[in-house]
Each structure stands twice: as structure tokens, then as C-alpha cells.
XYZ file of C-alpha atoms in Angstrom:
440
model
C 19.013 -184.953 176.274
C 20.417 -184.326 179.720
C 20.545 -180.841 181.102
C 23.817 -179.006 180.434
C 26.627 -179.987 182.735
C 28.792 -177.133 181.627
C 28.170 -174.404 184.184
C 30.970 -172.256 182.795
C 29.133 -171.957 179.483
C 25.882 -170.982 181.182
C 27.787 -168.298 183.075
C 29.356 -167.100 179.887
C 25.934 -166.841 178.315
C 24.686 -164.717 181.192
C 27.668 -162.380 180.971
C 27.228 -161.894 177.251
C 23.441 -161.755 176.999
C 23.303 -157.964 177.041
C 26.060 -157.671 174.455
C 24.539 -160.297 172.225
C 20.912 -159.167 172.534
C 19.159 -160.307 169.397
C 22.526 -161.145 167.845
C 21.164 -163.914 165.668
C 19.325 -161.209 163.756
C 20.869 -157.835 164.484
C 24.417 -159.222 164.543
C 23.864 -160.778 161.149
C 22.575 -157.476 159.766
C 25.767 -155.743 160.858
C 28.170 -158.398 159.584
C 30.405 -157.936 156.545
C 28.299 -160.467 154.651
C 25.122 -158.545 155.438
C 26.642 -155.357 154.107
C 27.034 -157.192 150.844
C 23.365 -158.149 150.775
C 23.325 -161.542 152.537
C 19.895 -163.078 151.958
C 19.128 -166.793 152.180
C 15.806 -166.366 150.394
C 17.579 -165.115 147.282
C 15.922 -161.693 147.290
C 18.959 -160.128 145.649
C 21.961 -161.250 143.614
C 24.752 -159.743 145.677
C 27.622 -161.966 146.759
C 27.400 -163.380 150.262
C 30.253 -164.654 152.413
C 30.175 -167.707 154.673
C 32.573 -167.713 157.625
C 33.973 -171.209 158.218
C 36.013 -171.816 161.402
C 38.412 -174.766 161.480
C 41.532 -175.947 163.289
C 43.630 -177.057 160.308
C 46.418 -174.611 159.317
C 45.517 -172.708 156.186
C 48.490 -173.982 154.205
C 47.587 -177.624 154.950
C 44.695 -177.572 152.481
C 41.946 -175.167 153.599
C 43.151 -172.347 151.339
C 43.164 -174.657 148.307
C 39.705 -175.902 149.263
C 38.322 -172.386 149.627
C 39.844 -171.334 146.312
C 38.212 -174.261 144.504
C 34.786 -173.507 145.966
C 34.971 -169.750 145.462
C 35.988 -170.060 141.807
C 33.018 -172.332 141.129
C 30.518 -170.367 143.249
C 30.965 -166.626 142.705
C 27.671 -165.819 144.445
C 28.512 -167.655 147.672
C 32.056 -167.079 148.822
C 33.684 -168.872 151.766
C 36.188 -167.328 154.159
C 38.236 -169.718 156.300
C 39.012 -168.624 159.862
C 41.665 -170.705 161.602
C 41.361 -171.356 165.355
C 43.766 -173.527 167.312
C 42.201 -176.762 168.524
C 43.267 -176.490 172.161
C 41.540 -175.335 175.349
C 42.003 -171.624 174.667
C 41.072 -171.984 171.003
C 37.866 -173.854 171.793
C 36.991 -171.282 174.449
C 37.463 -168.572 171.809
C 35.064 -170.402 169.505
C 32.479 -170.963 172.260
C 32.658 -167.311 173.283
C 32.186 -166.173 169.690
C 29.150 -168.423 169.270
C 27.506 -167.160 172.452
C 28.297 -163.548 171.558
C 26.595 -163.932 168.193
C 29.688 -163.293 166.109
C 29.528 -163.894 162.377
C 30.155 -167.662 162.215
C 28.280 -169.790 159.707
C 30.062 -173.136 160.056
C 32.661 -174.536 162.451
C 34.544 -177.784 162.988
C 34.356 -179.907 166.151
C 37.203 -182.279 166.973
C 35.783 -184.052 170.051
C 32.300 -185.262 170.858
C 32.111 -183.574 174.253
C 32.869 -180.240 172.566
C 29.994 -180.631 170.123
C 27.765 -181.910 172.928
C 28.096 -178.757 174.993
C 27.516 -176.621 171.889
C 24.354 -178.584 171.126
C 23.188 -178.167 174.719
C 23.779 -174.416 174.608
C 21.877 -174.017 171.319
C 24.986 -173.400 169.231
C 24.509 -176.135 166.612
C 21.810 -176.507 163.969
C 19.856 -179.774 163.829
C 20.918 -181.017 160.380
C 18.118 -183.570 160.377
C 15.744 -180.645 159.888
C 17.523 -179.542 156.711
C 17.411 -182.874 154.861
C 18.575 -183.633 151.351
C 21.692 -185.572 152.349
C 21.918 -189.137 153.702
C 24.691 -188.865 156.285
C 24.817 -192.569 157.097
C 24.855 -193.605 153.443
C 27.800 -191.307 152.822
C 29.757 -191.806 156.060
C 28.703 -195.287 157.173
C 27.201 -196.646 160.374
C 29.900 -195.050 162.533
C 28.258 -191.687 161.873
C 25.569 -192.674 164.381
C 28.082 -192.202 167.182
C 27.768 -188.454 166.543
C 23.998 -188.329 167.011
C 22.293 -186.600 169.919
C 18.798 -187.850 170.705
C 18.670 -189.465 167.269
C 19.543 -186.304 165.328
C 22.690 -184.976 163.692
C 23.992 -181.573 164.751
C 27.196 -181.925 162.778
C 28.413 -183.742 159.689
C 31.460 -186.029 160.190
C 33.887 -185.544 157.317
C 37.133 -187.309 158.227
C 38.171 -190.837 159.136
C 40.382 -190.522 162.206
C 42.914 -193.168 163.112
C 45.898 -193.630 165.403
C 48.772 -195.940 164.487
C 52.507 -196.484 164.833
C 54.909 -194.665 162.531
C 58.092 -196.709 161.965
C 61.540 -195.748 160.720
C 61.863 -198.686 158.334
C 65.576 -198.074 157.789
C 66.218 -198.578 161.495
C 63.993 -201.660 161.590
C 65.866 -203.193 158.652
C 69.239 -202.414 160.226
C 68.128 -204.103 163.458
C 66.739 -207.126 161.608
C 63.192 -206.458 162.814
C 60.191 -207.339 160.666
C 57.190 -205.081 160.277
C 54.716 -205.965 163.063
C 51.458 -207.679 162.181
C 48.034 -206.522 163.368
C 48.114 -208.777 166.429
C 51.217 -207.453 168.123
C 51.057 -206.531 171.817
C 52.486 -203.901 174.134
C 55.134 -206.430 175.157
C 56.136 -206.718 171.499
C 56.319 -202.931 171.233
C 58.494 -202.807 174.356
C 60.908 -205.366 172.874
C 61.107 -203.453 169.592
C 61.711 -200.196 171.459
C 64.466 -201.767 173.581
C 66.307 -203.012 170.501
C 65.824 -199.807 168.517
C 66.879 -197.509 171.367
C 70.439 -198.845 170.988
C 70.740 -196.887 167.745
C 68.426 -193.981 168.629
C 67.834 -191.560 171.430
C 64.529 -193.361 171.972
C 63.032 -196.518 170.583
C 59.515 -195.117 170.910
C 57.735 -191.814 171.604
C 54.065 -190.863 171.792
C 51.849 -187.974 172.835
C 50.710 -187.992 176.469
C 47.087 -188.365 175.353
C 47.860 -191.910 174.195
C 48.778 -193.402 177.576
C 45.142 -194.443 178.330
C 44.591 -195.945 174.841
C 45.104 -199.525 175.993
C 42.834 -198.987 178.977
C 40.074 -197.449 176.877
C 40.303 -200.031 174.101
C 39.772 -202.726 176.713
C 36.828 -200.935 178.365
C 35.192 -199.538 175.210
C 33.216 -196.921 177.153
C 32.121 -199.312 179.920
C 33.645 -197.090 182.580
C 30.978 -197.994 185.138
C 29.805 -201.512 185.977
C 27.172 -202.385 188.591
C 27.225 -198.746 189.711
C 30.968 -198.740 190.475
C 34.170 -197.722 188.720
C 35.280 -200.324 186.186
C 38.745 -198.979 185.363
C 40.809 -201.408 187.447
C 41.570 -204.794 185.885
C 44.694 -206.872 185.193
C 44.655 -205.718 181.567
C 44.277 -201.991 182.284
C 46.926 -202.201 185.013
C 49.270 -204.099 182.712
C 48.917 -201.522 179.963
C 49.844 -198.657 182.278
C 52.654 -200.618 183.916
C 54.153 -201.398 180.513
C 54.619 -197.677 179.794
C 56.243 -197.204 183.204
C 58.762 -199.997 182.583
C 59.637 -198.611 179.157
C 60.309 -195.212 180.754
C 62.192 -196.205 183.884
C 63.505 -199.754 183.403
C 64.274 -200.043 179.699
C 64.676 -196.290 179.172
C 63.488 -196.896 175.637
C 61.000 -194.008 175.728
C 61.227 -190.594 177.432
C 60.280 -190.428 181.089
C 56.989 -188.624 181.561
C 58.530 -185.818 183.615
C 61.194 -185.219 180.987
C 58.638 -185.192 178.198
C 56.535 -182.588 179.993
C 59.449 -180.452 181.191
C 61.085 -180.255 177.772
C 57.772 -179.944 175.905
C 59.039 -182.707 173.656
C 57.607 -182.544 170.157
C 57.262 -186.248 169.533
C 56.592 -185.956 165.806
C 59.689 -183.827 165.300
C 61.707 -186.295 167.383
C 60.653 -189.113 165.055
C 61.075 -187.191 161.802
C 64.564 -186.080 162.833
C 65.553 -189.696 163.405
C 65.918 -189.270 167.158
C 63.162 -191.827 167.811
C 62.640 -195.006 165.802
C 58.883 -195.337 166.378
C 56.087 -192.846 166.956
C 52.551 -193.345 168.235
C 50.299 -190.735 166.627
C 47.666 -190.141 163.947
C 47.212 -189.266 160.304
C 47.643 -185.524 160.911
C 51.430 -186.082 161.108
C 51.535 -186.356 157.306
C 51.594 -182.576 157.016
C 54.980 -182.581 158.788
C 56.249 -185.845 157.299
C 55.817 -184.349 153.824
C 57.466 -181.075 154.852
C 61.067 -181.843 153.934
C 62.054 -178.206 154.299
C 61.505 -178.129 158.044
C 61.873 -181.893 158.583
C 64.444 -183.141 156.044
C 64.774 -186.927 155.982
C 65.911 -189.736 153.740
C 64.523 -192.724 155.650
C 61.415 -194.596 154.594
C 58.360 -194.585 156.870
C 56.342 -197.764 157.431
C 53.191 -198.262 159.495
C 51.783 -200.613 162.120
C 48.611 -200.775 164.172
C 48.538 -199.633 167.791
C 49.535 -202.738 169.815
C 47.002 -204.510 172.019
C 47.554 -204.678 175.780
C 48.729 -208.120 176.867
C 45.733 -210.311 177.676
C 43.275 -207.926 176.013
C 39.758 -209.026 175.218
C 39.247 -210.720 171.874
C 37.215 -207.808 170.487
C 39.724 -205.165 171.659
C 39.298 -202.016 169.593
C 41.001 -198.645 169.473
C 39.308 -195.300 169.614
C 38.933 -193.682 166.243
C 36.106 -193.560 163.775
C 34.854 -190.297 162.327
C 36.056 -186.825 163.213
C 36.188 -183.235 161.955
C 32.458 -182.881 162.551
C 31.229 -179.652 160.994
C 28.252 -177.873 162.491
C 26.139 -174.995 161.181
C 25.492 -172.095 163.511
C 21.696 -171.708 164.065
C 22.318 -167.955 164.152
C 23.652 -167.967 160.602
C 21.616 -165.862 158.176
C 22.559 -168.372 155.462
C 21.872 -171.855 156.714
C 20.741 -173.104 153.285
C 23.907 -171.863 151.594
C 26.019 -173.210 154.460
C 24.329 -176.623 154.145
C 24.996 -176.706 150.396
C 28.644 -175.867 150.959
C 28.956 -178.443 153.740
C 27.662 -181.231 151.505
C 30.201 -180.286 148.824
C 32.934 -180.122 151.443
C 32.137 -183.617 152.776
C 32.087 -185.262 149.330
C 34.777 -183.280 147.541
C 36.212 -180.264 149.335
C 37.835 -182.257 152.135
C 40.112 -183.933 149.571
C 42.074 -180.683 149.377
C 43.025 -181.258 153.024
C 44.364 -184.760 152.375
C 47.873 -183.452 151.780
C 47.772 -182.277 155.397
C 46.811 -185.735 156.647
C 43.012 -185.606 156.552
C 41.485 -188.892 155.348
C 38.029 -188.254 153.840
C 35.222 -190.357 155.302
C 32.753 -190.080 152.418
C 32.073 -193.279 150.471
C 32.132 -191.141 147.338
C 35.916 -190.692 147.695
C 38.090 -193.663 146.728
C 40.746 -194.800 149.236
C 43.342 -195.320 146.518
C 42.982 -191.680 145.494
C 43.308 -190.621 149.125
C 46.510 -192.612 149.598
C 47.941 -191.177 146.385
C 47.297 -187.648 147.643
C 48.774 -188.408 151.076
C 52.144 -189.281 149.557
C 52.073 -187.314 146.293
C 55.653 -186.438 145.356
C 57.076 -188.429 148.276
C 56.160 -191.992 147.289
C 59.730 -193.237 147.652
C 59.764 -192.178 151.307
C 56.884 -194.443 152.380
C 56.264 -198.165 152.580
C 53.047 -198.096 150.567
C 52.020 -201.684 151.331
C 51.994 -201.224 155.107
C 50.317 -197.836 154.673
C 47.435 -199.361 152.729
C 47.045 -202.192 155.240
C 47.079 -200.000 158.359
C 45.358 -196.830 157.164
C 42.756 -198.374 154.883
C 42.508 -201.953 156.110
C 39.071 -201.562 157.639
C 40.232 -202.094 161.226
C 37.264 -201.741 163.585
C 37.339 -198.677 165.835
C 34.964 -196.961 168.236
C 34.139 -193.432 169.373
C 35.570 -192.831 172.835
C 33.043 -191.088 175.111
C 35.081 -190.880 178.316
C 33.596 -188.032 180.420
C 35.928 -185.052 180.638
C 35.985 -185.116 184.478
C 36.973 -188.785 184.476
C 39.640 -188.264 181.860
C 41.145 -185.371 183.833
C 41.308 -187.207 187.162
C 42.675 -190.328 185.500
C 45.503 -188.424 183.847
C 46.315 -186.685 187.133
C 46.726 -190.063 188.831
C 48.709 -191.564 185.963
C 51.070 -188.607 186.161
C 51.724 -189.379 189.844
C 52.536 -192.960 188.898
C 54.811 -192.092 185.974
C 56.596 -189.522 188.170
C 57.125 -192.203 190.871
C 54.972 -190.330 193.382
C 52.629 -193.302 193.766
C 52.821 -197.047 193.274
C 50.670 -198.839 190.725
C 48.352 -200.067 193.500
C 48.029 -196.591 194.996
C 47.354 -195.134 191.566
C 44.459 -197.438 190.753
C 43.075 -197.126 194.287
C 43.002 -193.345 193.852
C 41.458 -193.589 190.394
C 38.725 -195.898 191.693
C 38.018 -193.766 194.774
C 37.780 -190.503 192.838
C 35.771 -192.088 190.035
C 33.265 -193.573 192.500
C 32.847 -190.108 194.029
C 32.013 -188.754 190.564
C 29.517 -191.553 190.047
C 27.874 -190.827 193.396
C 27.461 -187.174 192.377
C 25.906 -188.240 189.084
C 28.786 -186.967 186.958
């Protein structure tokens, strides 16, 4: 494995080394669980408590999951600690791990986040624990989460992005549900038609603007030692978003979306936008008719391909919600037992909040039933099954964080009309080549 590239984490370690001391041992002895007699070797019968950090709101399933486990396992209780999966929330988690706080398990939502925790010694090598065949349970895509051939986290969720459609508006406009081969040009035409009866024909989170670019490149960001981001297809994908914003006005302009902090899911669920680009986590709001009352039926479509895309174009996705065990935990064996149960059963309690279990032991039909339980009449179940469970091939996106940041900075300039398309891709290439030269 390469040496850590995350200097900030090394600095954080140095600042906290005195405070942490022998925290993996002494910190555990002083924890609430230790006061109750925490002992992995089973030297006493007192109840122990595992602290499990995750980013899913408690009411979206974790509390039900914890209740089910705790009732069946009185000797090993689990306490769920919610952290927000954003920059500040992940920094809070990293700081707690370095400081030796009482954390037994925690969830990672991006590979680069787990990578830096592995490099800093904050994740247990699960391959050393054994007793569970990760690839048999989660499939070949699990291998994308290996580091030097070993697993430091267990993927538990199948993550997917797709288009949410207001089927009532589509029907009124005489538009058919898109097939799996539709393109960004098709999306633009749909959005133009649908915007006549909506504030916007289409909305999406800002993180999705590079999707077409990345699906075309599939992690081949460098070719022959130079930046590989500039091609007719990647340019066309970016230009299509620009035209929808400024020419068709069928989606919000980037500056407006940022300035107003537009909540794209709320915009769609309120009927202000006819289509939404997002992921399965939106189900927790789509099923919340108290805060997001609606009567329209939701249908689903795949993310459109950029025009002229390669034949094997794929979207990022695959497995997510990768749960790691803290090497400093006094109860790694108990944590590993709980984690296996969580992957094969416990995660189903989070399905109502949009989590799609990855384990082969959980049937897709049961997952779909739980996703829409009580709201079946508000979904087009046929398109849901085809898009969410149709076996569409995806890949794990490994874009380096520095590259992703500079790329988004340049795309912002383009969407804000500060730079032309040519200037934008020239700047992306120049800055990327500088990163490559520095070995980043």
C-alpha cells in the first residue's frame, strides 16, 4: 500500500498522541462498556455495549435494527451513534478514532474515506478474523473495496443512482417511460417538454454533473502519462448540462442552485420538478407523506448515457455502506459477530429508509416490498423492479479527491459563464497534468 497522502491526518495524530496515549487499552478500560465488565474473552457474564457509528438518521431504520439485535442478544448490546456524512461529520469520526474514543464499528460511505482510515491504522483487517465469505455473500463487486488483497470493511448495501420520474406529468405530456438506452439528448428533450408544466423539467445534485464523464472514463483518468479527461464525449456531457441550464432553462442554473441551496429531492416531491437525478436514499423522504405530501405516482429510469458513449458505458455504483471494526475495540469478536448479522439480516431494517441490502441471502422481491410498504399505489412497481433490481452493470468510482475537487472548480466556472467550454477543459487538463507530475 502506498504511504499515506493525507498529511492532515498525520498532523492530527501528532496533536492527539499525548491525549490518546495507550488509548486502545486504557481508553477501553475507562469506557462505559468497560465499567460494565467488557471482556472479549468471556471472563465474566456482564453485559457489554458496542458503539456503532453510522450516517443514517436513527428513525430511518437504525433504531429498529438495534432494537431487534438487543432483544435477541441481551449480553451484547449495541448503541447507535449518528454522525452526519459530510466533511465535518467525517472529520469528527476521524478525530474520534485517532483520539481513541469508544468506537467499535463505523460506516464508510466513500472508498477514499476508508482508504485513509486504513492507512492511519483505524480499520481492522477483516481477513484476519475469518468465518465469513464476503465475496460469496456480496458478489465479485466486493473486491473493489479491498486494499492489498484484504478487506478492512464489509460492504452491506447496493448503491445505485437513477432518475425519479413524476409519472403523472409524463402521462399528461404523452411521454413514454424511457428505456435503458436513452441518452442525455433524450433527457434534455423530456426536460424541455416537462418544464412547460413545472418549474423545472429536471433537477439533480451537483455531485452528478461529472457522472457522464466518469462513466465514459471508468477510472482511466490518466493515459500515456497525461490527463485523459478531455474527449468529445466528456465535453458533450458537460455541454448538455450547460444548454439545459441556460438555453432551454429546463433545469436550475448552477449559480441559482448553489445560492438558494436548492433541495432537489424536495423540489421533485413537491411537484416543482418533473424529474430528479438521485439515488435510493430518497425513499426515506418519498415515503414521508407528512413532510412531503403527494398524490402522484413515481416511476424510474436509468441514468442516461452521454451521446456517443462507449458501448460498455457504465455508471458508478456498486457496493456501499462499508462497515469497519476499530482495531482499538476491546470487543472485536463480538463486533464481528454483530457485523455479520447486520450484513445478512440487520440491514433490512434500514430498507424503509432507502438502503438496498447487498447480501445474496436477502431476496430482492422482499427488499422492494419493504421499500414501498404501505405506499404501493404511489409507485410504478414495474419500472422500479427493472431499474433498481435489473442487474445493470456498475463500477466503483476511484477518482482521486484532488482531481475531483479541481474538476468541480473548473466546471463551476463554466456553468457560471466565467469560462468557455474550451477554456474549461484546457484548465482541467493543465491542472490535472500538474497533479500527475507531482505524483498525486
